[in-house]
Tab-separated table of C-alpha atoms in Angstrom:
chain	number	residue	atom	x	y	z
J	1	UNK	CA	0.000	0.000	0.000
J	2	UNK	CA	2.738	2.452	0.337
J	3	UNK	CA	3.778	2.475	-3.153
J	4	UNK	CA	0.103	2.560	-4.423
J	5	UNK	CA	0.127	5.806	-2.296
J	6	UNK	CA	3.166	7.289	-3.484
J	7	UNK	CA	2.806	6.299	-7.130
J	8	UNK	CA	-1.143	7.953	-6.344
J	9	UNK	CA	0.723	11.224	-4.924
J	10	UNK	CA	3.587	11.536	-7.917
J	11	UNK	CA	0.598	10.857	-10.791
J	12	UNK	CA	-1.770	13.343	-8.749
J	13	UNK	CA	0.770	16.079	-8.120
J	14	UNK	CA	1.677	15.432	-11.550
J	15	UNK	CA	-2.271	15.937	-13.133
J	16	UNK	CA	-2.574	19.186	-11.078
J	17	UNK	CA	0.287	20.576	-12.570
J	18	UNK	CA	-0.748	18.943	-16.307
J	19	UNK	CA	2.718	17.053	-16.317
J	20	UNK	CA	3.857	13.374	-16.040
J	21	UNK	CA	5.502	11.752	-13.151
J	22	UNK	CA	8.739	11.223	-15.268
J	23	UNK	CA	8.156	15.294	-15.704
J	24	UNK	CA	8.609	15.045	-11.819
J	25	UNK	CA	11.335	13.066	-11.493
J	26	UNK	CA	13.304	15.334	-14.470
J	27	UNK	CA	12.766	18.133	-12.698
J	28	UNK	CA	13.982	16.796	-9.045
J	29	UNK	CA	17.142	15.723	-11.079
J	30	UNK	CA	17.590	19.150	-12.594
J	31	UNK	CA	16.748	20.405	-9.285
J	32	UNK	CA	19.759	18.139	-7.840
J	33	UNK	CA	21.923	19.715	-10.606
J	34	UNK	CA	21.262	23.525	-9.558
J	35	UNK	CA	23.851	25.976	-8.224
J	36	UNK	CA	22.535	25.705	-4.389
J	37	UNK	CA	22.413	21.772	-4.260
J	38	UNK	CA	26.307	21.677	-5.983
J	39	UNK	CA	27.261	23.930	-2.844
J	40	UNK	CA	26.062	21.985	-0.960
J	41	UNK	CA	27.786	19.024	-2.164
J	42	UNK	CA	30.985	20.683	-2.480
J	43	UNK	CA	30.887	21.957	1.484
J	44	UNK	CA	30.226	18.093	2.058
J	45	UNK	CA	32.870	16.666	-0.312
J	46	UNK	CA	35.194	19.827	-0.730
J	47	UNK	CA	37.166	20.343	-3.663
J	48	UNK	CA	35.767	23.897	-4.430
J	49	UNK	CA	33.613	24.180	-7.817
J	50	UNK	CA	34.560	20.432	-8.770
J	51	UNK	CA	32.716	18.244	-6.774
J	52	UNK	CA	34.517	14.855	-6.094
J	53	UNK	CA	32.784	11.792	-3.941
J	54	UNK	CA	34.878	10.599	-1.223
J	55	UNK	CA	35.893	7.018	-0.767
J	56	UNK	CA	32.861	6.467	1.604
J	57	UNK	CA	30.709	7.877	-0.995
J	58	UNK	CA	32.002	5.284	-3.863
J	59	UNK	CA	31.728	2.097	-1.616
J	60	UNK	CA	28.554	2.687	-0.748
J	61	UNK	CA	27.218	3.382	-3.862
J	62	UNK	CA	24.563	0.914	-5.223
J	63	UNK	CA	25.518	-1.356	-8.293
J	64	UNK	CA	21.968	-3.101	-8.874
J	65	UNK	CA	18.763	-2.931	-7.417
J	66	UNK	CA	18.926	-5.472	-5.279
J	67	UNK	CA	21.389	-3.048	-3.262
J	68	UNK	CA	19.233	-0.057	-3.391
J	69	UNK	CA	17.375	1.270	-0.415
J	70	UNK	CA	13.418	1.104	-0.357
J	71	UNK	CA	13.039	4.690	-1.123
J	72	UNK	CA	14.885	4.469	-4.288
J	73	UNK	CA	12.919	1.825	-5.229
J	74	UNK	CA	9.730	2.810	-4.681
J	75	UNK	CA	10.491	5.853	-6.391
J	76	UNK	CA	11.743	4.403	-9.650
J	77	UNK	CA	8.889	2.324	-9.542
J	78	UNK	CA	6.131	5.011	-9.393
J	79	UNK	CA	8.081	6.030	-13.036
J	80	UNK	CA	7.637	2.562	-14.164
J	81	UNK	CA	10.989	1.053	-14.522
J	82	UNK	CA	10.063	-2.875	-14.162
J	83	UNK	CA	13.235	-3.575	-13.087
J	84	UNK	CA	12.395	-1.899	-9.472
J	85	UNK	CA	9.347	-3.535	-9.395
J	86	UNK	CA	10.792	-6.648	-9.539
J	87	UNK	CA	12.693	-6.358	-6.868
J	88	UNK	CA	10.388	-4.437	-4.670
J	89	UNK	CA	7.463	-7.229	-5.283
J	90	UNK	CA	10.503	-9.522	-4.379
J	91	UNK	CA	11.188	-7.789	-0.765
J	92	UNK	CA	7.296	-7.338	-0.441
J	93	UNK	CA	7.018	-11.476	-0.981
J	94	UNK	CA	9.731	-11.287	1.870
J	95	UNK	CA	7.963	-8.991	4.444
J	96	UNK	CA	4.376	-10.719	3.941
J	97	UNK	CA	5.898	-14.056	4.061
J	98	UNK	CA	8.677	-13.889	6.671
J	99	UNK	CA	11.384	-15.437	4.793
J	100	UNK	CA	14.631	-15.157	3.353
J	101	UNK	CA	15.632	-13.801	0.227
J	102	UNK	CA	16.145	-17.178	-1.932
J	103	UNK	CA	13.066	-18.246	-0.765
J	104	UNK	CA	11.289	-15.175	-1.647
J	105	UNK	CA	12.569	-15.215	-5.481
J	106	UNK	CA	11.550	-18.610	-5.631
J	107	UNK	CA	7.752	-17.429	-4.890
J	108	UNK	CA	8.494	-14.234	-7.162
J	109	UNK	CA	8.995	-16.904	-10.324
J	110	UNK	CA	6.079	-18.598	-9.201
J	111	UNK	CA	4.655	-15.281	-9.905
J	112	UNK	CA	6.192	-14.638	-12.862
J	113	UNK	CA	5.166	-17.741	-14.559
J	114	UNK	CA	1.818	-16.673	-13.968
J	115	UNK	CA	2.210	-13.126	-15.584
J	116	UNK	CA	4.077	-14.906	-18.768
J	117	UNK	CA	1.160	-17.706	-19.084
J	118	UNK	CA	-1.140	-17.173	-22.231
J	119	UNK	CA	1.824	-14.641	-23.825
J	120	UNK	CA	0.865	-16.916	-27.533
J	121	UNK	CA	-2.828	-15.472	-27.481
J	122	UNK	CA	-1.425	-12.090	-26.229
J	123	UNK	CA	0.783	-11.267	-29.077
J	124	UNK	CA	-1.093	-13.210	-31.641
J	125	UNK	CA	-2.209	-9.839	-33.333
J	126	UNK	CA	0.808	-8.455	-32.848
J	127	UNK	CA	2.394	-11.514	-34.506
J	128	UNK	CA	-0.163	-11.365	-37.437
J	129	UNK	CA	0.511	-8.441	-38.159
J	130	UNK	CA	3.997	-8.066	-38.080
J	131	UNK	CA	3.892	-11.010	-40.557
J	132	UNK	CA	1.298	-9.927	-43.083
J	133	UNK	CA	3.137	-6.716	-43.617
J	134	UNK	CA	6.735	-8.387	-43.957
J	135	UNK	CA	5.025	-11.025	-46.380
J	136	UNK	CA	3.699	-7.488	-47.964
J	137	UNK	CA	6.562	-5.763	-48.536
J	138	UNK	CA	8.573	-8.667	-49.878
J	139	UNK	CA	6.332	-9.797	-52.620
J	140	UNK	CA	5.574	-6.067	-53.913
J	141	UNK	CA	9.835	-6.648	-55.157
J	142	UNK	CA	8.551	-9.187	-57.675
J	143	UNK	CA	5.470	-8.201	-58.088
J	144	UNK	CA	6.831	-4.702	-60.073
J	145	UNK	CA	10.036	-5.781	-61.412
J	146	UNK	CA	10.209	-9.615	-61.993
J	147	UNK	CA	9.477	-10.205	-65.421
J	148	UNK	CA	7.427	-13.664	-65.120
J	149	UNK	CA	5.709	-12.752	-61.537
J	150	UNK	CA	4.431	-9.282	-63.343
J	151	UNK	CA	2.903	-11.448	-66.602
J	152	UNK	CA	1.170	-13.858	-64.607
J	153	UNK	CA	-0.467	-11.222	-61.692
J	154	UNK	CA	-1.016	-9.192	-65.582
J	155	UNK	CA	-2.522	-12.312	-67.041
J	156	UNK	CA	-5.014	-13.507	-63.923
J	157	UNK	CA	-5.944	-10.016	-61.917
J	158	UNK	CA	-4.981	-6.951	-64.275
J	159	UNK	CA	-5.508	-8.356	-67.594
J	160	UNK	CA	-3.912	-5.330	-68.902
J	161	UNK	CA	-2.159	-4.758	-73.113
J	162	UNK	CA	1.574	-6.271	-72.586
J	163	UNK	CA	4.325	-3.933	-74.247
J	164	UNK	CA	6.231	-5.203	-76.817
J	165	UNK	CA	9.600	-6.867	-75.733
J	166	UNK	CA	11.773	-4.391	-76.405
J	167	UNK	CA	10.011	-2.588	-73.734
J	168	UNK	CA	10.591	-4.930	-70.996
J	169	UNK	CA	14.446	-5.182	-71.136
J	170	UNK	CA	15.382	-4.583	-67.782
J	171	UNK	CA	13.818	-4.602	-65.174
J	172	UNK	CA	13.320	-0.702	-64.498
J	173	UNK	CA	11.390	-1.011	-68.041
J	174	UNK	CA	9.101	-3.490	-66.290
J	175	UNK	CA	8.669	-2.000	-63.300
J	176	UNK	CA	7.241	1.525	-65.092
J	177	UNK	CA	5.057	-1.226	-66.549
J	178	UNK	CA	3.698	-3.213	-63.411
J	179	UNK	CA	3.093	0.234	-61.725
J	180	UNK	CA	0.358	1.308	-63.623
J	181	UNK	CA	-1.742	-1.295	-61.849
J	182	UNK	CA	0.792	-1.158	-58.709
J	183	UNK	CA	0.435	2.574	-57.782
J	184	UNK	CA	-3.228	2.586	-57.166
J	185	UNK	CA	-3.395	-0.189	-54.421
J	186	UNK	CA	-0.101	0.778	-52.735
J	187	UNK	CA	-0.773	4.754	-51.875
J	188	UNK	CA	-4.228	3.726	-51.076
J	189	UNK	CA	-2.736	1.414	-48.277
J	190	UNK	CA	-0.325	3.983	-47.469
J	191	UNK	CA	-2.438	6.847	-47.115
J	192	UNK	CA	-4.890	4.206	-44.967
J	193	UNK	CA	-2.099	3.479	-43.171
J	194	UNK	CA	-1.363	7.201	-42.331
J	195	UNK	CA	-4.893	7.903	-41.096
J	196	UNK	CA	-4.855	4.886	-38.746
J	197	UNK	CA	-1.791	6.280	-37.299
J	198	UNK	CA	-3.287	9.499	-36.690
J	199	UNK	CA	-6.459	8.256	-35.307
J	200	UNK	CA	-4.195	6.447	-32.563
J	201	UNK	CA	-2.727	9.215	-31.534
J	202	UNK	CA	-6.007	11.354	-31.465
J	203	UNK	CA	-7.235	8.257	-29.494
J	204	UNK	CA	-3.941	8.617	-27.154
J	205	UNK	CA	-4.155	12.484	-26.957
J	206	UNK	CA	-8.205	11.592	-25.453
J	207	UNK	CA	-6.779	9.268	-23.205
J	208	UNK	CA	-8.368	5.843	-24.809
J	209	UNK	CA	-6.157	3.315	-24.192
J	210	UNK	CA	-4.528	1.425	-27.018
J	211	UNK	CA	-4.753	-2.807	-26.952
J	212	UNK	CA	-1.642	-3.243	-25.580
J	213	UNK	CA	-3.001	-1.474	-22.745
J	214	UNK	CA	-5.536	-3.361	-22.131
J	215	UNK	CA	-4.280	-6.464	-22.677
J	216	UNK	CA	-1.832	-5.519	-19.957
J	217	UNK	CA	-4.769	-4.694	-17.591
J	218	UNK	CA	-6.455	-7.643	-18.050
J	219	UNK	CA	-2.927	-9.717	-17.225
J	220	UNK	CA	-2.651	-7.784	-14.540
J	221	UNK	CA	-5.806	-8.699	-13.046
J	222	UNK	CA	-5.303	-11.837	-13.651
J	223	UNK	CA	-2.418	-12.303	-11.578
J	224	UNK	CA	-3.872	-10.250	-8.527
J	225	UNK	CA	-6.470	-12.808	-8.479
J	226	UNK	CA	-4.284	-15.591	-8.332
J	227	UNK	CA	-2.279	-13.628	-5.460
J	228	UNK	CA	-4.592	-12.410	-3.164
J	229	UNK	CA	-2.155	-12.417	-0.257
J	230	UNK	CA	0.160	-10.041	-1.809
J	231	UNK	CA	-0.060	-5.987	-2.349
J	232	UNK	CA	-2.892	-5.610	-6.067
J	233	UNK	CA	-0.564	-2.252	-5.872
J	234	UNK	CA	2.855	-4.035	-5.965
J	235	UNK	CA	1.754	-6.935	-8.421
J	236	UNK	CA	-0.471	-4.639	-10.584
J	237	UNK	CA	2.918	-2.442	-10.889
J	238	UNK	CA	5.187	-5.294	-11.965
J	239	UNK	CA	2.591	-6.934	-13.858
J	240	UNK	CA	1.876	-3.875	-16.148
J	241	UNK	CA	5.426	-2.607	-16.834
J	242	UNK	CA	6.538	-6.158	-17.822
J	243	UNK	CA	6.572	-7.073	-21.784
J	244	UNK	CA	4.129	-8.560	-23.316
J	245	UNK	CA	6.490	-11.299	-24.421
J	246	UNK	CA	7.766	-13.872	-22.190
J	247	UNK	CA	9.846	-12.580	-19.768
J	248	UNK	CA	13.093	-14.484	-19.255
């Protein structure tokens, strides 16, 4: 419950002022960079205007996330960085449970599992698609300059007069031929295309959310009901800033 309240307090301080919480957390790093704060860093490390960490400093800085403090993490989670919700649902598993560390990832995996499960029907449209417009954009190569695969789409959709050979040397000469028929369909898919894309981001700009959004919400739910004992906050968090594709 104390991230759900301090990711609610970074995205409400961030509608009043009409920003974003990563907004927020630019602004407390430029704030961090400002004249005052380097004073203040310099009176604590020394070195005048070049401010150099002492030895103390460098040891105890963090290398991973595992060694970084609850604040931290909390904090980076609120921005969405799945990373630090990983290991914050990982030390939540530990407080609710009582246990150790190892055992704690072990339930976290158990966890995991369940976010991953179904991850074929989740990305089957995005698999479709990605397919039907590679398969797209490789057969429009033959289909405008190879010779043979432009006479027979010609001779069974087009049906259209076939230049004399001397015309269709090379393949640039039958390529200006295959476009006559080729030029309609393409810049009508492209200029489709182009008002789809715009119509998502009116939809975005309105606040609709896209299907990958709600395919994550639905996940998410999923695997809140199958944890009841642990934070809907914590496992919504992880749950929703983890891929859509499995997660190794």
């Amino acid at each position: 419950m104390l991230f759900a309240r301090v990711s609610g307090m970074m995205r409400f301080g961030a509608t009043r002022l009409n920003t974003s919480p990563v907004w927020i957390g630019c602004s407390v790093q430029r704030s961090m960079s400002s004249i005052p704060h380097r004073r203040m860093l310099a009176k604590q490390y020394g070195d005048g205007n070049r401010v150099k960490a002492s030895q103390e400093v460098a040891h105890a800085m963090p290398l991973s996330y595992k060694e970084m403090d609850n604040s931290t993490l909390v904090t980076l989670a609120a921005m969405d960085n799945h990373d630090a919700t990983v290991e914050m649902l990982i030390r939540h598993i530990m407080s609710r449970d009582r246990v150790n560390y190892p055992t704690a990832l072990k339930s976290f995996l158990t966890i995991k599992d369940a976010n991953n499960s179904g991850v074929l029907l989740r990305t089957l449209p995005h698999g479709f698609g990605i397919t039907l417009a590679l398969s797209a954009g490789l057969a429009s190569i033959p289909l405008c300059f190879h010779l043979e695969t432009v006479h027979a789409f010609n001779e069974y959709f087009v049906t259209a007069d076939i230049p004399e050979p001397k015309d269709l040397e090379t393949w640039l000469e039958v390529g200006s031929w295959a476009w006559n028929w080729m030029e309609p369909p393409l810049g009508q898919l492209s200029f489709l295309i182009l008002c789809l894309q715009f119509t998502n981001d009116q939809l975005n700009n309105l606040g609709v959310r896209p299907l990958v959004s709600r395919l994550k919400d639905a996940r998410a739910q999923r695997v809140i009901q199958a944890f009841p004992q642990y934070d809907a906050g914590i496992l919504e968090s992880f749950s929703k800033t983890a891929p859509l594709t499995q997660e190794s």
